PDB file of C-alpha atoms and ligand atoms in Angstrom:
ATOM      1  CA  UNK A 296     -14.597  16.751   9.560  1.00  0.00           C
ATOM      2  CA  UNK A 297     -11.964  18.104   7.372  1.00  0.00           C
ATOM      3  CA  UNK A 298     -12.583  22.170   6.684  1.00  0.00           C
ATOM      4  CA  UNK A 299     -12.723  23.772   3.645  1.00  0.00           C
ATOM      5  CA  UNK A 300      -9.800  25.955   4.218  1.00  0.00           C
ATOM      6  CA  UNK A 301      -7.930  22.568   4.090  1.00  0.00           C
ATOM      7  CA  UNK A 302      -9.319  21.472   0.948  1.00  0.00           C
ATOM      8  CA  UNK A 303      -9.105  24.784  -0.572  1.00  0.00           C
ATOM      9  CA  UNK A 304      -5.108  24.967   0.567  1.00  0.00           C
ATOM     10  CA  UNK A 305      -4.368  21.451  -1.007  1.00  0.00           C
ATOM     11  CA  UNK A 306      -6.813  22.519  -4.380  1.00  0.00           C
ATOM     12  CA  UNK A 307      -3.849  25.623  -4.635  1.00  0.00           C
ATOM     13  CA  UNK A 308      -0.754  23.118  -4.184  1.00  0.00           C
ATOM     14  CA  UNK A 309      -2.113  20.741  -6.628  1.00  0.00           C
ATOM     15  CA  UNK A 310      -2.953  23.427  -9.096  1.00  0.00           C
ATOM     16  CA  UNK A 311       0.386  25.474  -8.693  1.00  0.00           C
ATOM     17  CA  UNK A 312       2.302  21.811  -9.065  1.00  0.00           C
ATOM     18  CA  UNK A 313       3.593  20.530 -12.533  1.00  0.00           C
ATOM     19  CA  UNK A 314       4.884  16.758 -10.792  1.00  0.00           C
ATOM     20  CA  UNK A 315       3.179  15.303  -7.860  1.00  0.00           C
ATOM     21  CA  UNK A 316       3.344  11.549  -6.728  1.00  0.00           C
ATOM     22  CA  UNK A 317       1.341  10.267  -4.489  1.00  0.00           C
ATOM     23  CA  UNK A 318       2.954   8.155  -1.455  1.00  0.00           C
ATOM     24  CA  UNK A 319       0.822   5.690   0.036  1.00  0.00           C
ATOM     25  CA  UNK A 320      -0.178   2.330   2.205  1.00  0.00           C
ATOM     26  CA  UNK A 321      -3.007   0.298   3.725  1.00  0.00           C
ATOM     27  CA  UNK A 322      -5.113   3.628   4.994  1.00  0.00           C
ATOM     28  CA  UNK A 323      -5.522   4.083   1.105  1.00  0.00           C
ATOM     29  CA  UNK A 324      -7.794   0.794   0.938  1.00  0.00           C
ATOM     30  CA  UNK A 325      -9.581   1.192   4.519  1.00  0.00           C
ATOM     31  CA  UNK A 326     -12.435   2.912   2.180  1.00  0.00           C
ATOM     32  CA  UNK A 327     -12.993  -0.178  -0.182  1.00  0.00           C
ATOM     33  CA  UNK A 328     -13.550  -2.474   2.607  1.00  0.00           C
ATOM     34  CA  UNK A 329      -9.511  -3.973   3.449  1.00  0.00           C
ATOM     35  CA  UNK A 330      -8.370  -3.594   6.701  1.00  0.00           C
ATOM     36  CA  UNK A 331      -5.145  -1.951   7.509  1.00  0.00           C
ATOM     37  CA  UNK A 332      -2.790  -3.098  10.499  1.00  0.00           C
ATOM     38  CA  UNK A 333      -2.626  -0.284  12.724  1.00  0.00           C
ATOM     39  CA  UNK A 334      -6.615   1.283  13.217  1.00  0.00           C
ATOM     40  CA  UNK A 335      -9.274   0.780  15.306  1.00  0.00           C
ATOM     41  CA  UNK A 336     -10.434  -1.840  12.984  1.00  0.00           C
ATOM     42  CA  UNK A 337      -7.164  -2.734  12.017  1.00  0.00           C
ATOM     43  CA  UNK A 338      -5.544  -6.187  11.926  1.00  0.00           C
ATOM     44  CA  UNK A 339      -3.133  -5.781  14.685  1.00  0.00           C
ATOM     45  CA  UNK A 340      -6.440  -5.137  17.179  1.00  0.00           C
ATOM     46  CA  UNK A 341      -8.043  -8.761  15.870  1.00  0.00           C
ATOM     47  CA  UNK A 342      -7.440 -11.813  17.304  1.00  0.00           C
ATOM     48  CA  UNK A 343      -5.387 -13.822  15.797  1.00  0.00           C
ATOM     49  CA  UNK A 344      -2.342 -16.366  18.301  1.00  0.00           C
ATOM     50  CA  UNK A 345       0.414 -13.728  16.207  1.00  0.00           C
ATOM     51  CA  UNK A 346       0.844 -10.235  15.065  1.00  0.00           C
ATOM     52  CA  UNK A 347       0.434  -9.866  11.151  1.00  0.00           C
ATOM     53  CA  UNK A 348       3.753  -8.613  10.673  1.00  0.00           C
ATOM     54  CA  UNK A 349       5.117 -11.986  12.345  1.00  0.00           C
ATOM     55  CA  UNK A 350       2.614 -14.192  10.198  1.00  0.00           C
ATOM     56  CA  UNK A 351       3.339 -12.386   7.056  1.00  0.00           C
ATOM     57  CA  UNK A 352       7.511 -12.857   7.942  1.00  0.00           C
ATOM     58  CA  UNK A 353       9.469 -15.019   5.700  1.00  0.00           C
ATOM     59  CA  UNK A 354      10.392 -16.915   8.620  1.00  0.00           C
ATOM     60  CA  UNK A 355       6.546 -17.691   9.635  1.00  0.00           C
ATOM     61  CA  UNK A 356       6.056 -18.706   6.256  1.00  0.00           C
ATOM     62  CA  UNK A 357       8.840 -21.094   6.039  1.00  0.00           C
ATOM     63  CA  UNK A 358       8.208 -23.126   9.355  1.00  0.00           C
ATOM     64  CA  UNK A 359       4.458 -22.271   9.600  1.00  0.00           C
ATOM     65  CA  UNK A 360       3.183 -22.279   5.776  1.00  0.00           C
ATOM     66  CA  UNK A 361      -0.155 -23.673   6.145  1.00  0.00           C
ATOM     67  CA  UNK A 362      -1.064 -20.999   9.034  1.00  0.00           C
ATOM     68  CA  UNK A 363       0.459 -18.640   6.978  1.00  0.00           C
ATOM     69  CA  UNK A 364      -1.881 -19.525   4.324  1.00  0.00           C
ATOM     70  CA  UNK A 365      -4.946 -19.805   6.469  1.00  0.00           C
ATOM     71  CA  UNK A 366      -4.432 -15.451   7.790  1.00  0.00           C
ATOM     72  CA  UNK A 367      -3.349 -14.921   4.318  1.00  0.00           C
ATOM     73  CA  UNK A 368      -6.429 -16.359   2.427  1.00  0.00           C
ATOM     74  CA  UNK A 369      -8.848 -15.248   5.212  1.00  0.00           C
ATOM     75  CA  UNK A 370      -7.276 -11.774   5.649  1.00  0.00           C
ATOM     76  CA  UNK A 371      -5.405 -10.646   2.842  1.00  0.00           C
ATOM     77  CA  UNK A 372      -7.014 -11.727  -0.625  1.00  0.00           C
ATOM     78  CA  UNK A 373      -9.875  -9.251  -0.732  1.00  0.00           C
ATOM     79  CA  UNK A 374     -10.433 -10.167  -4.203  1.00  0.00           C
ATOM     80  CA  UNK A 375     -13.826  -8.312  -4.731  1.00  0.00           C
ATOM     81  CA  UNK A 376     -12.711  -5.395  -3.177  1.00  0.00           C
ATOM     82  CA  UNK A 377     -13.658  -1.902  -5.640  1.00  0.00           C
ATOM     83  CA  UNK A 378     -11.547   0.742  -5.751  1.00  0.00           C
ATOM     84  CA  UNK A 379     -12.861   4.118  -3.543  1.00  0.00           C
ATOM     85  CA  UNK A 380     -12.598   7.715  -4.472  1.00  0.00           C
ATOM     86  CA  UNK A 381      -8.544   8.319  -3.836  1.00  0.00           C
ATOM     87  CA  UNK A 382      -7.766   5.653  -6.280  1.00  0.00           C
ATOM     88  CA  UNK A 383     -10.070   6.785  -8.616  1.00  0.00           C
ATOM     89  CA  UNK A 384      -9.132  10.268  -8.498  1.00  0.00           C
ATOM     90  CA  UNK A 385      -5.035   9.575  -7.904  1.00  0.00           C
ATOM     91  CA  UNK A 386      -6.234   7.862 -11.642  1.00  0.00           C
ATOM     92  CA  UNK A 387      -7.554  10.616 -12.973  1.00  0.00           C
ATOM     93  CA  UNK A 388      -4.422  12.947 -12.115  1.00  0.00           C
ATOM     94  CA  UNK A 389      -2.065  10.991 -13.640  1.00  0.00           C
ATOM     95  CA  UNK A 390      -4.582  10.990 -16.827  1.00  0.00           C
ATOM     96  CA  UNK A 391      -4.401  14.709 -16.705  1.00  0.00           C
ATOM     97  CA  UNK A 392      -0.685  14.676 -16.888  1.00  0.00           C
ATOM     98  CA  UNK A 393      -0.406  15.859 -13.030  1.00  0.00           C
ATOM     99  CA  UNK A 394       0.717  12.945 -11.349  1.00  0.00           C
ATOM    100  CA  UNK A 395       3.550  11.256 -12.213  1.00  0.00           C
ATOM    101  CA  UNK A 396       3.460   8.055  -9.855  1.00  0.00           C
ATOM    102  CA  UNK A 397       1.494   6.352  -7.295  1.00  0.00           C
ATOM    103  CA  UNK A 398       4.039   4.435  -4.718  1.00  0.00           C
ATOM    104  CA  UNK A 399       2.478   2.322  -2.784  1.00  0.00           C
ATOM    105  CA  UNK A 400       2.885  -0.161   0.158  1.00  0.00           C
ATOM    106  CA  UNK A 401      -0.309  -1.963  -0.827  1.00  0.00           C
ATOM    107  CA  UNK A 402      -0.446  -5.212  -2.163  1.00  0.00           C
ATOM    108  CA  UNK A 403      -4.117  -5.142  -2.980  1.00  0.00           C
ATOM    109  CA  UNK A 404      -4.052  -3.895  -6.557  1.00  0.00           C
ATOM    110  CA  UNK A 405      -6.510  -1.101  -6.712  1.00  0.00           C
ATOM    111  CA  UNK A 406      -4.790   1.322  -8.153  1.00  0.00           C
ATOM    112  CA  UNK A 407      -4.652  -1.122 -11.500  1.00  0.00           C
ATOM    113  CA  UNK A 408      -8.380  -1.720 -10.825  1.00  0.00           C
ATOM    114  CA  UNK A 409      -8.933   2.025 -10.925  1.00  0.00           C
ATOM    115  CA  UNK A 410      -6.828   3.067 -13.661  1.00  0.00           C
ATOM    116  CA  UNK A 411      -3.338   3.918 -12.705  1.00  0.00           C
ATOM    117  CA  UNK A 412      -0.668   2.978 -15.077  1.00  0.00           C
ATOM    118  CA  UNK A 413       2.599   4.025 -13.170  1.00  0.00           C
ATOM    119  CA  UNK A 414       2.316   1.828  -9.994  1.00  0.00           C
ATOM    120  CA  UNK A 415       5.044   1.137  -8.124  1.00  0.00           C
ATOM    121  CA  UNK A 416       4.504  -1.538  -6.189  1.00  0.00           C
ATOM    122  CA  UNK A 417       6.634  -1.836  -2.962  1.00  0.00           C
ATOM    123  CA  UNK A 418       5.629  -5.146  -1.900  1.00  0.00           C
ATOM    124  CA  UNK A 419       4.841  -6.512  -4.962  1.00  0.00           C
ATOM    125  CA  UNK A 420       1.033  -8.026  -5.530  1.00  0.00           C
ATOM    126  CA  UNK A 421      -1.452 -10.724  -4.384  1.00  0.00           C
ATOM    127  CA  UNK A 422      -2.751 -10.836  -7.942  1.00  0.00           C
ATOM    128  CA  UNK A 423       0.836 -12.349  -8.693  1.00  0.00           C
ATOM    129  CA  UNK A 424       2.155 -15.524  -7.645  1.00  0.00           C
ATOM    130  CA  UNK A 425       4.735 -18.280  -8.835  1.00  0.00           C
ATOM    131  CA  UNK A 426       6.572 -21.783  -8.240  1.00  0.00           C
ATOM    132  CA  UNK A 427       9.443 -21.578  -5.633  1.00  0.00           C
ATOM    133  CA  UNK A 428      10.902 -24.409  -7.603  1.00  0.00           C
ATOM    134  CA  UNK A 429      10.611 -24.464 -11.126  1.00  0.00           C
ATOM    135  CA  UNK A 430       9.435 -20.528 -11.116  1.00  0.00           C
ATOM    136  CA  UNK A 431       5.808 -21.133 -12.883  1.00  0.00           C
ATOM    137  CA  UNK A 432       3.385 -18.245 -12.669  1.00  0.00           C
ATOM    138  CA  UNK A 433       0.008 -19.000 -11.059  1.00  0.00           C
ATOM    139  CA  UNK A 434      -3.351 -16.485 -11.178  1.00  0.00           C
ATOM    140  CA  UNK A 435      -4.404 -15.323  -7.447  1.00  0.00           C
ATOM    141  CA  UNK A 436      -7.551 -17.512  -8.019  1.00  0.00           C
ATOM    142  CA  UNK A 437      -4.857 -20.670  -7.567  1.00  0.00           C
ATOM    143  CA  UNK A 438      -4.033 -19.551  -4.021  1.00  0.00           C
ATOM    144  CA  UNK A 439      -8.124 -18.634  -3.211  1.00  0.00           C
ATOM    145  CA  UNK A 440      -9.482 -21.758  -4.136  1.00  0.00           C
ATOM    146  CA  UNK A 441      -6.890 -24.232  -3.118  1.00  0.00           C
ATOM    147  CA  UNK A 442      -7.137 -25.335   0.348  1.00  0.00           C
ATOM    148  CA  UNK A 443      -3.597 -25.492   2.474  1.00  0.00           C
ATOM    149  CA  UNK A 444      -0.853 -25.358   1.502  1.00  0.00           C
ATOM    150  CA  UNK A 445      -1.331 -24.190  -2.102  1.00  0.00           C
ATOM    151  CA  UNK A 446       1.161 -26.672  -4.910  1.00  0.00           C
ATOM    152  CA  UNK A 447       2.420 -26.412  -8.853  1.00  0.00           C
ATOM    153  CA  UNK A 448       2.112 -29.162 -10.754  1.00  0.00           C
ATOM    154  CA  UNK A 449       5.773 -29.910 -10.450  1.00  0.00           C
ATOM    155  CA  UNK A 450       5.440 -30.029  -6.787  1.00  0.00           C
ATOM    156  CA  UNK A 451       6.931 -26.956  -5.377  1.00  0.00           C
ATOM    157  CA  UNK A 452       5.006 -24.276  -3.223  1.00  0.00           C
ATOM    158  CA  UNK A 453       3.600 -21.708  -4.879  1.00  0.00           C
ATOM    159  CA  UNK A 454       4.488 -18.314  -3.192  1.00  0.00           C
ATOM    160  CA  UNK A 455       2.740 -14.764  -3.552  1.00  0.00           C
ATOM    161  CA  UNK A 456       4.607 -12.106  -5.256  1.00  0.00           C
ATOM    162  CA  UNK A 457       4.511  -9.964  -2.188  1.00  0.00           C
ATOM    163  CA  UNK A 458       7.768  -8.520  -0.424  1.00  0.00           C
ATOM    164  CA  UNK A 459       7.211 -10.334   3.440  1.00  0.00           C
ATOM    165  CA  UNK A 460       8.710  -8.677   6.577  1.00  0.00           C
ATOM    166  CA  UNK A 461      12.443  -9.651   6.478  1.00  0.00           C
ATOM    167  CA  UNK A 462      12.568  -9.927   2.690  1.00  0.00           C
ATOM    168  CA  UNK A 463      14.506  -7.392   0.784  1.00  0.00           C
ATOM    169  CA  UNK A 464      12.671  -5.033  -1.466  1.00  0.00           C
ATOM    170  CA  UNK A 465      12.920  -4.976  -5.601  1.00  0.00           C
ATOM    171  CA  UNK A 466      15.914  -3.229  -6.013  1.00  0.00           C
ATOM    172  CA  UNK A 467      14.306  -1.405  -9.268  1.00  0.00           C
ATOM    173  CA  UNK A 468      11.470  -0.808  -7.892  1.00  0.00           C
ATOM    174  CA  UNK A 469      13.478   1.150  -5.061  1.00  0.00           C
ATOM    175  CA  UNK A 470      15.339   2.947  -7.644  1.00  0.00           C
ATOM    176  CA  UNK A 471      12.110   4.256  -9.775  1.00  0.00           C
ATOM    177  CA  UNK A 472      10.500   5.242  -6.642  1.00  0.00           C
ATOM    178  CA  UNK A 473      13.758   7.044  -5.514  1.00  0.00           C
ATOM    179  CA  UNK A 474      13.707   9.248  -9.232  1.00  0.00           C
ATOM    180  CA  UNK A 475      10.148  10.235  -8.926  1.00  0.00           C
ATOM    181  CA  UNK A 476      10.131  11.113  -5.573  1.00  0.00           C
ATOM    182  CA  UNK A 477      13.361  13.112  -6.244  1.00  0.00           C
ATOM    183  CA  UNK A 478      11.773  14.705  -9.119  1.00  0.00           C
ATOM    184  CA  UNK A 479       8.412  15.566  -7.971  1.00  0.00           C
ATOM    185  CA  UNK A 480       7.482  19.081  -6.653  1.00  0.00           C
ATOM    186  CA  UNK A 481       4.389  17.841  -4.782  1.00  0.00           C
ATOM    187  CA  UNK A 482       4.569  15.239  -2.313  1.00  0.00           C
ATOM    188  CA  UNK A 483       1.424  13.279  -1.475  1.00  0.00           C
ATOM    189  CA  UNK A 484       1.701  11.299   1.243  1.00  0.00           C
ATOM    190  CA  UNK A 485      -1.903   9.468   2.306  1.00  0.00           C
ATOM    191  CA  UNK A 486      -3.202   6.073   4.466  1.00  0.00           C
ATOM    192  CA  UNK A 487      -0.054   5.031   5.899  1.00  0.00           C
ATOM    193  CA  UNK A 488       1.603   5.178   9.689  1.00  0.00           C
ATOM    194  CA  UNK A 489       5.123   5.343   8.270  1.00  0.00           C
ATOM    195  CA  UNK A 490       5.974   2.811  10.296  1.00  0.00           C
ATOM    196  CA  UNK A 491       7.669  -0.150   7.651  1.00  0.00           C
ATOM    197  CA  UNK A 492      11.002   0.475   6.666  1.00  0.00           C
ATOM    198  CA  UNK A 493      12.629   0.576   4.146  1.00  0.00           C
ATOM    199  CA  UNK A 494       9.359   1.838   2.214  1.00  0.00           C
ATOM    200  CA  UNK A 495       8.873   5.194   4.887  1.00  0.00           C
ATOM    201  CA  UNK A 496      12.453   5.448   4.343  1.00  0.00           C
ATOM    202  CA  UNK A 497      12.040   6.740   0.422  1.00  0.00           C
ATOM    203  CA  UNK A 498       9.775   9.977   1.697  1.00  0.00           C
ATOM    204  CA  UNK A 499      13.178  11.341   2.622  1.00  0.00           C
ATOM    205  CA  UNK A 500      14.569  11.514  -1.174  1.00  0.00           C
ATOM    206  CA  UNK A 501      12.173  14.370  -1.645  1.00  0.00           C
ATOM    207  CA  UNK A 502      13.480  17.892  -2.555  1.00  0.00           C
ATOM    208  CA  UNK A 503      10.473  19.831  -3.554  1.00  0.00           C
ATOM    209  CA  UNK A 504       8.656  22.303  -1.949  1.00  0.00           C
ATOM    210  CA  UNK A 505       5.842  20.792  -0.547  1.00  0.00           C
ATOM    211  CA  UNK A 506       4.679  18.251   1.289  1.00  0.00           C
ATOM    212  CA  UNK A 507       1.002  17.335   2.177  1.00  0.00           C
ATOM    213  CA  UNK A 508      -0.043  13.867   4.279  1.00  0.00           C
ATOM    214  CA  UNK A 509      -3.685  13.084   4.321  1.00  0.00           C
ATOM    215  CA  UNK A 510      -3.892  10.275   7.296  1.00  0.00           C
ATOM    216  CA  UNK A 511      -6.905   9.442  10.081  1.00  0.00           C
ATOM    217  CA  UNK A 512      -3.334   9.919  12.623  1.00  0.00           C
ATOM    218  CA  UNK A 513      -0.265  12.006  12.283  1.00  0.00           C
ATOM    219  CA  UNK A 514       2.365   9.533  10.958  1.00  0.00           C
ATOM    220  CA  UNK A 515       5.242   8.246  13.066  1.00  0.00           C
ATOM    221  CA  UNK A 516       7.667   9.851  10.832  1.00  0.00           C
ATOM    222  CA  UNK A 517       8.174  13.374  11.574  1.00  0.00           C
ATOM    223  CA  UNK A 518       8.248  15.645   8.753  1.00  0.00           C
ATOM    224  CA  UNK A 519       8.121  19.451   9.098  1.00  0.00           C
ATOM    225  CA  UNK A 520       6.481  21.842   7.581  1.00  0.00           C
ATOM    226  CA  UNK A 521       3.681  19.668   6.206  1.00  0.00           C
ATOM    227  CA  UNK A 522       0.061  20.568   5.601  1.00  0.00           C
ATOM    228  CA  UNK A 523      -1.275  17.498   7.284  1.00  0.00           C
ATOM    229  CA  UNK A 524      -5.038  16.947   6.838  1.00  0.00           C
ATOM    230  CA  UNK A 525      -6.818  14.643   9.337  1.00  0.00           C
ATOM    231  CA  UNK A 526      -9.728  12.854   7.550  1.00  0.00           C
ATOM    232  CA  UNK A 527     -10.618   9.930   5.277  1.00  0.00           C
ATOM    233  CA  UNK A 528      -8.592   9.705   2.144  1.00  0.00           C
ATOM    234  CA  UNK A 529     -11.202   9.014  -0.360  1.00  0.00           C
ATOM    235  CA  UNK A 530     -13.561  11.616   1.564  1.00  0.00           C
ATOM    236  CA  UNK A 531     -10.861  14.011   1.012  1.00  0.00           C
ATOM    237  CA  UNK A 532      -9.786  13.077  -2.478  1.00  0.00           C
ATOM    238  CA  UNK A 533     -13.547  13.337  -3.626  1.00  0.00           C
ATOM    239  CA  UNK A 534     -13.472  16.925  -2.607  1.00  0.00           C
ATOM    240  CA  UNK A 535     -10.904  18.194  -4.679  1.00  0.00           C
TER     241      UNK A 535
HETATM  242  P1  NAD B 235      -0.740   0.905   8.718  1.00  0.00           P
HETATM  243  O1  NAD B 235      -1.878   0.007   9.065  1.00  0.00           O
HETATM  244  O2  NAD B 235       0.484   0.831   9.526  1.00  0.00           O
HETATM  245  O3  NAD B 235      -1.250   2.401   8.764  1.00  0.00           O
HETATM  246  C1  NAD B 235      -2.403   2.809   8.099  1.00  0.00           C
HETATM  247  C2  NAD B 235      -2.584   4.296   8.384  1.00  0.00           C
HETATM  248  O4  NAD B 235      -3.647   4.759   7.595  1.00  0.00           O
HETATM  249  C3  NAD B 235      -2.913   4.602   9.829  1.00  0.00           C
HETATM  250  O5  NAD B 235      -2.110   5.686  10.242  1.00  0.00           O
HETATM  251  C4  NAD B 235      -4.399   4.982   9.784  1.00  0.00           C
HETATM  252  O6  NAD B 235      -4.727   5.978  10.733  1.00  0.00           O
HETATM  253  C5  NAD B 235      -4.535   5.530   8.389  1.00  0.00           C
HETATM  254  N1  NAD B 235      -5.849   5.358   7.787  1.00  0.00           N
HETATM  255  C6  NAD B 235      -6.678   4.293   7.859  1.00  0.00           C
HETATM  256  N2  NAD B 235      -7.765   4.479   7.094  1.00  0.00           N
HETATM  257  C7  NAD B 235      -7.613   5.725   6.536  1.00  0.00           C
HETATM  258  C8  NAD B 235      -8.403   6.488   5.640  1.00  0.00           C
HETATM  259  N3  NAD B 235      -9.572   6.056   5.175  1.00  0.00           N
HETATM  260  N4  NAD B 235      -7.948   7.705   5.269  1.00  0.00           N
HETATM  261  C9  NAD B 235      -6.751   8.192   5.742  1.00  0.00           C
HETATM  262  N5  NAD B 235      -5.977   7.492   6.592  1.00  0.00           N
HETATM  263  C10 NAD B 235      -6.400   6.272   6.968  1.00  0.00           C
HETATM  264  O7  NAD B 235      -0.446   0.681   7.160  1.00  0.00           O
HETATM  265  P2  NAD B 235       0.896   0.968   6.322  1.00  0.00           P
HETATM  266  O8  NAD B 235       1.563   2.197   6.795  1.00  0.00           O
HETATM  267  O9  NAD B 235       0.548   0.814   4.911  1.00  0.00           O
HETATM  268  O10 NAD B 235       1.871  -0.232   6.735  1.00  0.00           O
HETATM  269  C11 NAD B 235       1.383  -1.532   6.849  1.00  0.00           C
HETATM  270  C12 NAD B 235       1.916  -2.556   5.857  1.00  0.00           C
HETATM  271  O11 NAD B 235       0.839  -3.459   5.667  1.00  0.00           O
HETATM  272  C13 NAD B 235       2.282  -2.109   4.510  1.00  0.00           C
HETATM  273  O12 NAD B 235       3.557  -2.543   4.288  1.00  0.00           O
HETATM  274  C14 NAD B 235       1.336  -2.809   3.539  1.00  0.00           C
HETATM  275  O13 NAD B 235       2.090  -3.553   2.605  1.00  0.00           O
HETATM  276  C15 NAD B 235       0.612  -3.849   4.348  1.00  0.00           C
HETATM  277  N6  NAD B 235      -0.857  -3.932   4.178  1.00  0.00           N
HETATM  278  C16 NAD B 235      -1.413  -3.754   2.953  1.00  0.00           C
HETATM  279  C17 NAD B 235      -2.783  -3.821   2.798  1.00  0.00           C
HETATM  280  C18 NAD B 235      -3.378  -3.617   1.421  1.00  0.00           C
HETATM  281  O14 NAD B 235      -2.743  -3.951   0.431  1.00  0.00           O
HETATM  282  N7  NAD B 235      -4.571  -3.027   1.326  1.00  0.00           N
HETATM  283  C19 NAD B 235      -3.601  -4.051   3.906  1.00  0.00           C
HETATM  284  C20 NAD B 235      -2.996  -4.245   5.162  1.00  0.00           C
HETATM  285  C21 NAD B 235      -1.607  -4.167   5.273  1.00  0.00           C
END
């Protein structure tokens, strides 16, 4: 249980900041019901003949697409999935003019659902997708209710929108994320192990003052001086 000295320490920083952005991955969505990879409950502990991170590879999804398809539909399109209290209220900061971005390694889009308007999107979306060949744009509901390998009607294979391990990121994206971390005064960094690079990478661009990570585990990145609050995101978030 997170104590109220805690809350009451991260209440000051956000009030005495004029930029935050909040920093975040798959712990984020725990709350509304997605797994992550790396808890208790978390993808890498179920059992499945691969990791995730080699079924979601571009390589897997090139010589293996219809297995790739079968983890990715079972595991990965949580399409009825709500957003929980930290997107809500990352939403409602930005609203008040105190948060200036959410970065995030999620690809489940519940920051839109909640109300964020400056997402940046690491590894792109599930709610995206398009034609390898002729570069068509297909809803998610395409991929969820075809069965295999999922096909545009000029024959190509449609492919999700998201960045898979060994792709490189958006190069814009990168470079927006870079200026708002740079710029911020408040870093928020919440529901992620800091383990998938390039994205943990970016946390180092910060030059502000302060630094708070609110994660069920300290991060595998080590980062000093850091108010580092062990607890549920959206338990926390709904507290301040
Ligand atoms: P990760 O699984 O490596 O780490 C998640 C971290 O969040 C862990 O340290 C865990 O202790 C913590 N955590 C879990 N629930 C929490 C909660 N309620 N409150 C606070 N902390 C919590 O995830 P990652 O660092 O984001 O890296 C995994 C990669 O997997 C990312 O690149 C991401 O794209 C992808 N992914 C995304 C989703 C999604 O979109 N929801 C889901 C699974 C994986």
């Amino acid at each position: 249980m997170v104590n109220e000295a805690e809350i009451l320490k991260l209440k000051k920083l956000i009030g005495n900041s004029r930029r935050m952005v909040f920093f975040g991955g798959a712990g984020v969505s725990t709350e509304s019901g997605i797994p992550d990879f790396r808890s208790q409950d978390g993808l890498y502990r179920q059992k499945y003949p691969y990791p995730p991170e080699t079924i979601l590879s571009h390589t897997f999804f090139t010589e293996h697409t219809e297995e790739f398809y079968r983890f990715y539909r079972d595991k990965m399109l949580c399409l009825d999935a709500q957003p929980n209290a930290a997107h809500y209220k990352l939403a409602q900061w930005e609203r008040e003019g105190k948060l200036s971005a959410v970065i995030t390694q999620n690809i489940d889009g519940l920051h839109q659902k909640a109300g964020s308007k400056n997402i940046l999107e690491l590894h792109g979306s599930i709610w995206r997708n398009f034609c390898m060949r002729c570069g068509a744009s297909y809803p998610v509901e395409k991929i969820a209710q075809s069965s295999g390998v999922p096909h545009c009607a000029c024959g190509g294979i449609i492919k999700p929108d998201v960045v898979l391990y060994e792709e490189p990121l958006d190069q814009a994206v990168i470079e927006r994320s870079v200026e708002e971390i740079g710029s911020a005064d408040l870093l928020i960094i919440g529901g992620t192990s800091l383990n998938v690079y390039p994205a943990a990478g970016l946390i180092d661009f910060f030059r502000g003052e302060n630094v708070v990570v609110v994660n069920r585990e300290a991060p595998a990145k080590e980062m000093r001086g850091v108010l580092f609050i062990d607890g549920k995101i959206g338990e926390v978030f709904s507290r301040l």
